[in-house]
Coordinates of C-alpha atoms and ligand atoms in Angstrom, one line a residue:
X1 CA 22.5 50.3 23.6
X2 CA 21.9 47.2 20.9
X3 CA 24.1 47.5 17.8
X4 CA 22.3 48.0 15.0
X5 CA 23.1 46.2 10.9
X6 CA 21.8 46.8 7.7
X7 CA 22.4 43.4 5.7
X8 CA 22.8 43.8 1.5
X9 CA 21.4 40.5 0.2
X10 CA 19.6 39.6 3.5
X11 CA 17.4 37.6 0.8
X12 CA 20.5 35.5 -0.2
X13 CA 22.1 32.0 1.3
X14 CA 24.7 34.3 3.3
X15 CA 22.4 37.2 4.2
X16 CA 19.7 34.7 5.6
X17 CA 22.3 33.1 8.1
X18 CA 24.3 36.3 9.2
X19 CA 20.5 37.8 10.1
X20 CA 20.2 34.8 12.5
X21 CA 23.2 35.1 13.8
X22 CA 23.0 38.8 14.3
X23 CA 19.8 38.2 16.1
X24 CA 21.3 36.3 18.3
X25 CA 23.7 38.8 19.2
X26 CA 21.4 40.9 20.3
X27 CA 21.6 43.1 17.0
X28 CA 19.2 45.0 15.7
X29 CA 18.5 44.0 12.2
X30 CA 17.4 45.7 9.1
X31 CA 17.5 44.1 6.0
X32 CA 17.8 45.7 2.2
X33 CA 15.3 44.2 -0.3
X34 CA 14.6 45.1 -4.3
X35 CA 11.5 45.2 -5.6
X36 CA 10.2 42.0 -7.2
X37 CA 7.4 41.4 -9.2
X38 CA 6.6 38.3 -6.6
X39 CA 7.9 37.8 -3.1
X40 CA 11.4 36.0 -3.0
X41 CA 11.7 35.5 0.7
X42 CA 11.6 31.7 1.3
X43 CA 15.1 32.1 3.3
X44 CA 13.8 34.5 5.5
X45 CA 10.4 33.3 6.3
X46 CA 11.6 32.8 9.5
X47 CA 12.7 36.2 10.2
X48 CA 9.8 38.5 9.3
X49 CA 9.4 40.3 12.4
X50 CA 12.0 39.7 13.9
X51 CA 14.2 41.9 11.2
X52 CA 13.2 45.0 9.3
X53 CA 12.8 44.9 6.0
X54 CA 13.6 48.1 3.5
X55 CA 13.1 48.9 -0.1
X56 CA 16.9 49.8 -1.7
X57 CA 19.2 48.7 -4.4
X58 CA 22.5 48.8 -5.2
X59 CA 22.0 50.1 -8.5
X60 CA 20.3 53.2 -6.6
X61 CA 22.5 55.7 -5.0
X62 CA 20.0 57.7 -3.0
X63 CA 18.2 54.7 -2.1
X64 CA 21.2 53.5 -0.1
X65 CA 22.4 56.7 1.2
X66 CA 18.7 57.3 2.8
X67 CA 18.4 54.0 4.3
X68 CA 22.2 54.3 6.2
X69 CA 20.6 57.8 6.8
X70 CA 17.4 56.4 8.4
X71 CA 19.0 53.6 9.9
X72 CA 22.3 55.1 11.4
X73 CA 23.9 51.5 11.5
X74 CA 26.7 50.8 13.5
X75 CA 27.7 47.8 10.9
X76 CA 26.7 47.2 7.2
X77 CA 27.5 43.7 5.5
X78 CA 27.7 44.4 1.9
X79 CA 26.4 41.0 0.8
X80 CA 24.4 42.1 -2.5
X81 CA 25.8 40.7 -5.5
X82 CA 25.4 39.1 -8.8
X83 CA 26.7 35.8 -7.6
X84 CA 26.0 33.1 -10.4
X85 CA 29.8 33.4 -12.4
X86 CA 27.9 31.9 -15.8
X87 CA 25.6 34.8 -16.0
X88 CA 28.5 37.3 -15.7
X89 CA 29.4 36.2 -18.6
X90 CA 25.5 36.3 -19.5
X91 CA 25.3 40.2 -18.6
X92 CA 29.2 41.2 -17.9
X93 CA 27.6 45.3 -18.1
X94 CA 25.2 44.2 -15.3
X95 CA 27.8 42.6 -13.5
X96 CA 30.2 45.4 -13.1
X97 CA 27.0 47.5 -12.5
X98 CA 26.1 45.3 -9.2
X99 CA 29.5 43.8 -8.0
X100 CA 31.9 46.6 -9.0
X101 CA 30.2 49.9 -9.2
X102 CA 27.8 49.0 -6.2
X103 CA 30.5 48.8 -4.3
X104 CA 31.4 52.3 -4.8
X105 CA 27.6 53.8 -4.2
X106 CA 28.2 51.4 -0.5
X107 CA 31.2 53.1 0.6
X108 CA 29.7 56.3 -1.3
X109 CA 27.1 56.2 1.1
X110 CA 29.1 55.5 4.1
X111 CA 31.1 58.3 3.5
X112 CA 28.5 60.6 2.9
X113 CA 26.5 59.8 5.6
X114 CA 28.9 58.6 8.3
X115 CA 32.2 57.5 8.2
X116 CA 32.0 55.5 11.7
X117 CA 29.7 52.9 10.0
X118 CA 32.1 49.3 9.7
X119 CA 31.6 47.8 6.9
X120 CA 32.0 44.2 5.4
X121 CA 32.7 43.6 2.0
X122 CA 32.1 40.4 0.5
X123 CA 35.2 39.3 -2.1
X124 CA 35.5 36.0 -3.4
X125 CA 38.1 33.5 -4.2
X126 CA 36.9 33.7 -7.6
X127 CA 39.3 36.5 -7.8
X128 CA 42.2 34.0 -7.9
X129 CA 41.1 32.4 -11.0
X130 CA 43.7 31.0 -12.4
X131 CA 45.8 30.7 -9.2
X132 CA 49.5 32.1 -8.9
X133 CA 50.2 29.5 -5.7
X134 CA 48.7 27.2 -3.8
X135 CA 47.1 27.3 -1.4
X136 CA 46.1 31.2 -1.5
X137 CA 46.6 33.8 0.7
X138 CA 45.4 37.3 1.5
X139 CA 48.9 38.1 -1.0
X140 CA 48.2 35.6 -3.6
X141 CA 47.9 38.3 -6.6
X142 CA 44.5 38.1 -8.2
X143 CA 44.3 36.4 -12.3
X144 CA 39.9 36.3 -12.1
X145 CA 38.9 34.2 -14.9
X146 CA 35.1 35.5 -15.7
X147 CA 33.1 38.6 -15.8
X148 CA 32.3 38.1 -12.3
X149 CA 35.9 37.3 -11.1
X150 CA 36.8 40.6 -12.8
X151 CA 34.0 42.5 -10.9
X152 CA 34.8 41.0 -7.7
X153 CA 38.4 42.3 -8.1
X154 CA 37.0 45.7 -8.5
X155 CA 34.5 45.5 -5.5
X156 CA 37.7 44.4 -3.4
X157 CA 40.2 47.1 -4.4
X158 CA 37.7 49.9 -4.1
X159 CA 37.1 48.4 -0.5
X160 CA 40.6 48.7 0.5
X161 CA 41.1 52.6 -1.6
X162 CA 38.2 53.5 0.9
X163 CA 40.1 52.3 3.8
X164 CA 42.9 53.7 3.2
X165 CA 41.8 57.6 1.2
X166 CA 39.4 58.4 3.8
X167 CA 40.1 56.0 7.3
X168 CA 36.8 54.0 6.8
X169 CA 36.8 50.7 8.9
X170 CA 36.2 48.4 5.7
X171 CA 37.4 44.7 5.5
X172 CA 36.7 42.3 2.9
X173 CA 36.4 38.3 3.3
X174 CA 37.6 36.5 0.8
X175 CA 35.5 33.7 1.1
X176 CA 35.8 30.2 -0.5
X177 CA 33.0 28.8 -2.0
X178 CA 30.7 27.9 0.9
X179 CA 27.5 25.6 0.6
X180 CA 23.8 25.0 2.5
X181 CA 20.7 23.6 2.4
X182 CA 19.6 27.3 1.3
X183 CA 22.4 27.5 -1.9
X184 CA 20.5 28.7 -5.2
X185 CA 20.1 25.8 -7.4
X186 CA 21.6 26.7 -9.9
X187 CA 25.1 25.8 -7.8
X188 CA 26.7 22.5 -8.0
X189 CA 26.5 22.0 -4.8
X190 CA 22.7 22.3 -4.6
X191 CA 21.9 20.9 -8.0
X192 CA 23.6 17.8 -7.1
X193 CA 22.0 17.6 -3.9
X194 CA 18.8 18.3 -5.3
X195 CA 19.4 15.7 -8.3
X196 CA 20.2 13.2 -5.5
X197 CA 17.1 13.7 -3.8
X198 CA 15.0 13.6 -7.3
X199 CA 16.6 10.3 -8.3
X200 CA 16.6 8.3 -4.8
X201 CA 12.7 9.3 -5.0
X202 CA 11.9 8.3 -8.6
X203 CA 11.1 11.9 -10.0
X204 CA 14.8 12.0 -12.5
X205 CA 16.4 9.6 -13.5
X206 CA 20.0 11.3 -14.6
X207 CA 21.9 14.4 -13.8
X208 CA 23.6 16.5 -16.3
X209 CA 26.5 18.1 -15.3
X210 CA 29.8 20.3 -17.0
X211 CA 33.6 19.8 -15.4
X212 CA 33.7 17.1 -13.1
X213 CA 37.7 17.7 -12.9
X214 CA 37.3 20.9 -11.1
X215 CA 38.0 21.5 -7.0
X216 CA 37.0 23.6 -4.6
X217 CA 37.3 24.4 -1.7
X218 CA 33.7 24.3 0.3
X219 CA 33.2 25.0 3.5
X220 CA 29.6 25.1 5.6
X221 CA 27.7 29.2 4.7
X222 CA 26.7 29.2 8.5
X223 CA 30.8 29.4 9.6
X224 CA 31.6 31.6 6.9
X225 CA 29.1 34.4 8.3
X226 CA 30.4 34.1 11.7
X227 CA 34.2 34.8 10.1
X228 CA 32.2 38.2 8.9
X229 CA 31.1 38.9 12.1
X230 CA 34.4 38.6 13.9
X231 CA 36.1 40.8 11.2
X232 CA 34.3 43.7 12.0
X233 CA 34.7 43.8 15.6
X234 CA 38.6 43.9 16.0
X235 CA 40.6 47.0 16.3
X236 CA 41.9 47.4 13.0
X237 CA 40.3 46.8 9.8
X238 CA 41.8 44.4 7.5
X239 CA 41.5 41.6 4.7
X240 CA 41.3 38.0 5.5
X241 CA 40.5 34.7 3.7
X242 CA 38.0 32.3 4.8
X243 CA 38.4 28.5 3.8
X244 CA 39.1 25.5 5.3
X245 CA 41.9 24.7 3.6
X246 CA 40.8 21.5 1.7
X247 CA 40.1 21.0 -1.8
X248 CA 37.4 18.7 -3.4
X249 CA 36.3 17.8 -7.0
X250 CA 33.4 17.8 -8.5
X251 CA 33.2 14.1 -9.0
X252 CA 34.0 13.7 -5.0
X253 CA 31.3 15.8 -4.4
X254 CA 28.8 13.5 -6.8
X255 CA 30.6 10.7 -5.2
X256 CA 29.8 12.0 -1.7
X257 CA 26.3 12.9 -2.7
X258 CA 25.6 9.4 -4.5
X259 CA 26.8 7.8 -1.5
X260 CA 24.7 9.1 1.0
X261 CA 21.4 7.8 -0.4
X262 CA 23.1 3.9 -1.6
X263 CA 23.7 4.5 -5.2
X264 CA 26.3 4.4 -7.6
X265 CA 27.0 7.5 -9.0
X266 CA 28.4 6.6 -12.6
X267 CA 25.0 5.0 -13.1
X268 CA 22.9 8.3 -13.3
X269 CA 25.5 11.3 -13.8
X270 CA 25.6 12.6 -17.8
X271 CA 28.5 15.6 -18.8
X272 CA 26.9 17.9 -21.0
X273 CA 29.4 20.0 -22.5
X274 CA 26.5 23.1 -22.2
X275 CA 27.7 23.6 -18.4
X276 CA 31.4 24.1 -19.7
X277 CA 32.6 27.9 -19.2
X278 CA 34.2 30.0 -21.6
X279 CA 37.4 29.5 -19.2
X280 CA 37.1 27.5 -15.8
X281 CA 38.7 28.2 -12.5
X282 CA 40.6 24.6 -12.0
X283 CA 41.6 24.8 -8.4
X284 CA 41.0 26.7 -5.6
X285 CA 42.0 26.1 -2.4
X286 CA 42.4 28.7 0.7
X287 CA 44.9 29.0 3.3
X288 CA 42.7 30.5 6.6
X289 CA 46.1 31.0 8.8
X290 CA 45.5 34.5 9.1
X291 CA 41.5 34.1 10.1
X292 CA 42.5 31.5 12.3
X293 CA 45.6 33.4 14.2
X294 CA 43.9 37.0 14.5
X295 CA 40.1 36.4 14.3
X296 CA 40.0 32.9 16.1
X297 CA 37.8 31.8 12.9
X298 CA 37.9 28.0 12.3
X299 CA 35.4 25.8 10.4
X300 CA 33.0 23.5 12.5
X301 CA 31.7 21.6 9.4
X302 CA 33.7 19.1 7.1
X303 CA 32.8 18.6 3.6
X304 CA 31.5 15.1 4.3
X305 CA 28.6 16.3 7.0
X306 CA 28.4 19.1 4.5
X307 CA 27.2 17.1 1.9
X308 CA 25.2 15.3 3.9
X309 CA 23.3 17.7 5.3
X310 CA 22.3 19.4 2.0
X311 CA 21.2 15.5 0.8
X312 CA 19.2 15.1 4.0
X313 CA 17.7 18.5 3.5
X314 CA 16.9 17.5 -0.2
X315 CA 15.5 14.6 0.4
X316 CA 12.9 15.7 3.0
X317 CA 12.4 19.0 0.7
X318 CA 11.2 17.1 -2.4
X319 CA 9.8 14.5 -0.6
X320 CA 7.0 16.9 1.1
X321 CA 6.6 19.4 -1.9
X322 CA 3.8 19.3 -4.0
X323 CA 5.3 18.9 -7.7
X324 CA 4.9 22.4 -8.8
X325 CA 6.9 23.8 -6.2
X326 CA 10.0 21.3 -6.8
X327 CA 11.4 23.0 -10.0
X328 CA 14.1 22.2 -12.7
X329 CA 17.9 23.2 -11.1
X330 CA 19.8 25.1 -13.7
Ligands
LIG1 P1 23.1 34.9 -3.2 O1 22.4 33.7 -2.5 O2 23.1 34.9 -4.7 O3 22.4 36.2 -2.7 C1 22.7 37.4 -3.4 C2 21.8 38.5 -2.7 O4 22.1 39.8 -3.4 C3 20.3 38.3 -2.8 O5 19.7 38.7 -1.6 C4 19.9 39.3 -4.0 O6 18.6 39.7 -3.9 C5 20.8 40.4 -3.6 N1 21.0 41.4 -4.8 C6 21.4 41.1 -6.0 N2 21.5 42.2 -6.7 C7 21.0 43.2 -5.9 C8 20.9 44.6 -6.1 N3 21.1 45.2 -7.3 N4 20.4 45.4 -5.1 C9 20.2 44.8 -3.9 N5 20.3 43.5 -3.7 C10 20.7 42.7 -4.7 O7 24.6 35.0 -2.8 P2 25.3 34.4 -1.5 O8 25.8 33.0 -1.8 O9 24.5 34.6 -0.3 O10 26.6 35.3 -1.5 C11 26.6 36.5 -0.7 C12 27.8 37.4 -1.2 O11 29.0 36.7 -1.0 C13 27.7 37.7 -2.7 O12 28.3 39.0 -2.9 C14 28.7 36.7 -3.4 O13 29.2 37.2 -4.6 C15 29.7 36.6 -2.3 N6 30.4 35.3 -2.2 C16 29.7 34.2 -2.1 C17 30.4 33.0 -2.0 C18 29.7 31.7 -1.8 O14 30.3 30.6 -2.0 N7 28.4 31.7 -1.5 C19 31.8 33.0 -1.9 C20 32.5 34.2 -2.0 C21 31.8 35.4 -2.1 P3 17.4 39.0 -4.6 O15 16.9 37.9 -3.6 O16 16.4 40.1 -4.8 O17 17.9 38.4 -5.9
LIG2 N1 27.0 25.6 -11.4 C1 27.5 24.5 -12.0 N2 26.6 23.6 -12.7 N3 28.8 24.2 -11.8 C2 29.3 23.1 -12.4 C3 28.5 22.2 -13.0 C4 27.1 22.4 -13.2 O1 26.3 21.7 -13.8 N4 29.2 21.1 -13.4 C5 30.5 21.4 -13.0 N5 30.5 22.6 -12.4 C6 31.7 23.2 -11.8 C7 31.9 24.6 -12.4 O2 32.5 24.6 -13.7 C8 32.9 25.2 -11.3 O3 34.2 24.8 -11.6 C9 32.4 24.4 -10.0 O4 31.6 23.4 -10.4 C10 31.7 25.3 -9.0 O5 30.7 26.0 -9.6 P1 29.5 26.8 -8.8 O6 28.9 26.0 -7.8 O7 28.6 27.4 -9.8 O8 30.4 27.9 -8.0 P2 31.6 28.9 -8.5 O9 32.9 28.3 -7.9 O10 31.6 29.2 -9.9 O11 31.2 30.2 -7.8 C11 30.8 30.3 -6.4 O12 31.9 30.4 -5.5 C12 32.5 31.7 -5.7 C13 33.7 31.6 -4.7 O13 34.8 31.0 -5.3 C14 29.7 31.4 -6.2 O14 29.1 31.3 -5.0 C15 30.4 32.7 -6.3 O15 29.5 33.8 -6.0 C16 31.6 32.8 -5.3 O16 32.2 34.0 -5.4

């Protein structure tokens, strides 16, 4: 019998990629979408058809408990989130409603439904904020540093109280930040791609950015789903970070982005204090040992074919879309 998933966020970077490489498992897949007033499913185009698609919300406690009900999944990836950290600080209520108290209508619905259903949580590094050590670990203590570092911290202890109140078979990843061709815009990674791709083809000519000091640690979105795969089909449930253990600025990512298309980076790039936070994560930067040792997890994609990807993609994306459809990056 085929194993069967229900995907959070299948709409999202992460849920997009996981869906594929569910499919290709031989998974059947079913997908949870909100209503919106206009479709929102350019990173799943692909997939209609080929994954079911069903109305639910994390906001919505029923909603999820009927589609687990319906369903009768044998794994659900909690990938739904609030994920932009400056609008946490935006809507901090909202924030906590999605990331933090969804959570708890998730593993609420597990419970109630069926306790045998695995399930993935998605944590973030964000939680580390303003790091205790270096590199982190699955026992770095968490210091978040936003609205939606706090609510991540929430989502992740809840995860583990599950576990271990009522024997549910929930792991969280805590992922480092990790990048594609299908990152929201709005994310340095994407905007300076996009900008890149704008300015090589005459359409900007600058790119406005906040803290060019700060570093991260970005790894390639299709890896990272396959280390939430693997977590979920080991013996024992457990928590594990996901990184690739190298650290990069900002300004090596313009650099690397600049590069890849001839130019010279210092010539176009403007700091704009309005992309500042009200307090920065500085420095993050994962140690995957325990991912690598247990789950056999190791990234495939380097920063620099990373970056050069998402400019390649960019650059063909703009190129080929009629103005309207190219829109301003946040
Ligand atoms: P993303 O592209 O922003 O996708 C978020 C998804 O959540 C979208 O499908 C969105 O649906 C859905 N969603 C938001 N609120 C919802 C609600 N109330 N009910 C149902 N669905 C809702 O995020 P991502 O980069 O794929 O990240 C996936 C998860 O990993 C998130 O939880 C994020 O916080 C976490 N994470 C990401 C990273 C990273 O670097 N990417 C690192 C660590 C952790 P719509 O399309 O309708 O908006
Ligand atoms: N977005 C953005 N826009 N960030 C900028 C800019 C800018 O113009 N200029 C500098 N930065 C800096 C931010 O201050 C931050 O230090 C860094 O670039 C990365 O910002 P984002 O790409 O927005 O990602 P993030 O690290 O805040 O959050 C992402 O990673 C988390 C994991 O650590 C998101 O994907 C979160 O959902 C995820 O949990």
């Amino acid at each position: 019998m085929s194993k069967r998933a229900i995907i959070s966020g299948i709409t999202g970077q992460d849920g997009s990629y996981l869906a594929e490489l569910l499919l290709d498992k031989g998974y059947e897949v079913t997908g949870i979408i909100r209503r919106a007033s206009a479709p929102n499913l350019w990173r799943i185009e692909h997939l209609i058809g080929k994954v079911a698609l069903r109305p639910a919300d994390l906001l919505d406690q029923l909603s999820l408990m009927r589609v687990i009900d319906d369903v009768r999944p044998t794994e659900f990836y909690n990938l739904a989130a609030m994920s932009f950290v400056p609008a946490s600080w935006d809507q901090p209520m909202l924030t906590g409603e999605f990331n933090s108290q969804g959570v708890t209508r998730v593993l609420e619905a597990i419970r109630q439904v069926d306790l045998k259903v695995r399930l993935y949580q998605a944590s973030s590094s964000e939680m580390f904020g303003k790091v205790r050590e270096v590199p982190q670990t699955e026992l770095t203590p968490f210091y978040p540093r936003s609205p939606y570092g706090v609510s991540k911290v929430f989502g992740h202890y809840i995860t583990v109280n599950y576990r271990e109140s009522y024997g549910l078979f929930a792991c969280s990843g805590i992922l480092f930040n990790h990048e594609s061709p299908r990152r929201g815009l709005e994310f340095v990674t994407r905007k300076v791609t996009d900008g890149v791709a704008r300015i090589k083809l005459g359409l900007a000519d600058s790119l406005s950015l906040g803290n060019l000091d700060a570093c991260r640690d970005w790894g390639f979105a299709g890896d990272y789903v396959r280390a939430m795969w693997m977590m979920l089909q080991q013996d024992q449930p457990d928590d594990y970070v996901v990184a690739t253990g190298i650290a990069h600025s900002v300004r090596d990512l313009v650099d690397a982005a600049f590069a890849r298309v001839g130019l010279d980076w210092q010539k176009y790039v403007r700091v704009d204090p309005a992309f500042l936070r009200p307090a920065e994560v500085d420095h993050l930067i994962g140690d995957p040992a325990k991912a690598r040792t247990v789950l056999g997890w190791h990234a495939n994609v380097d920063f620099k074919r990373l970056i050069e990807m998402m400019v390649d993609a960019d650059l063909e994306r703009v190129a080929s879309a009629p103005p309207a459809r190219i829109g301003n990056p946040a």
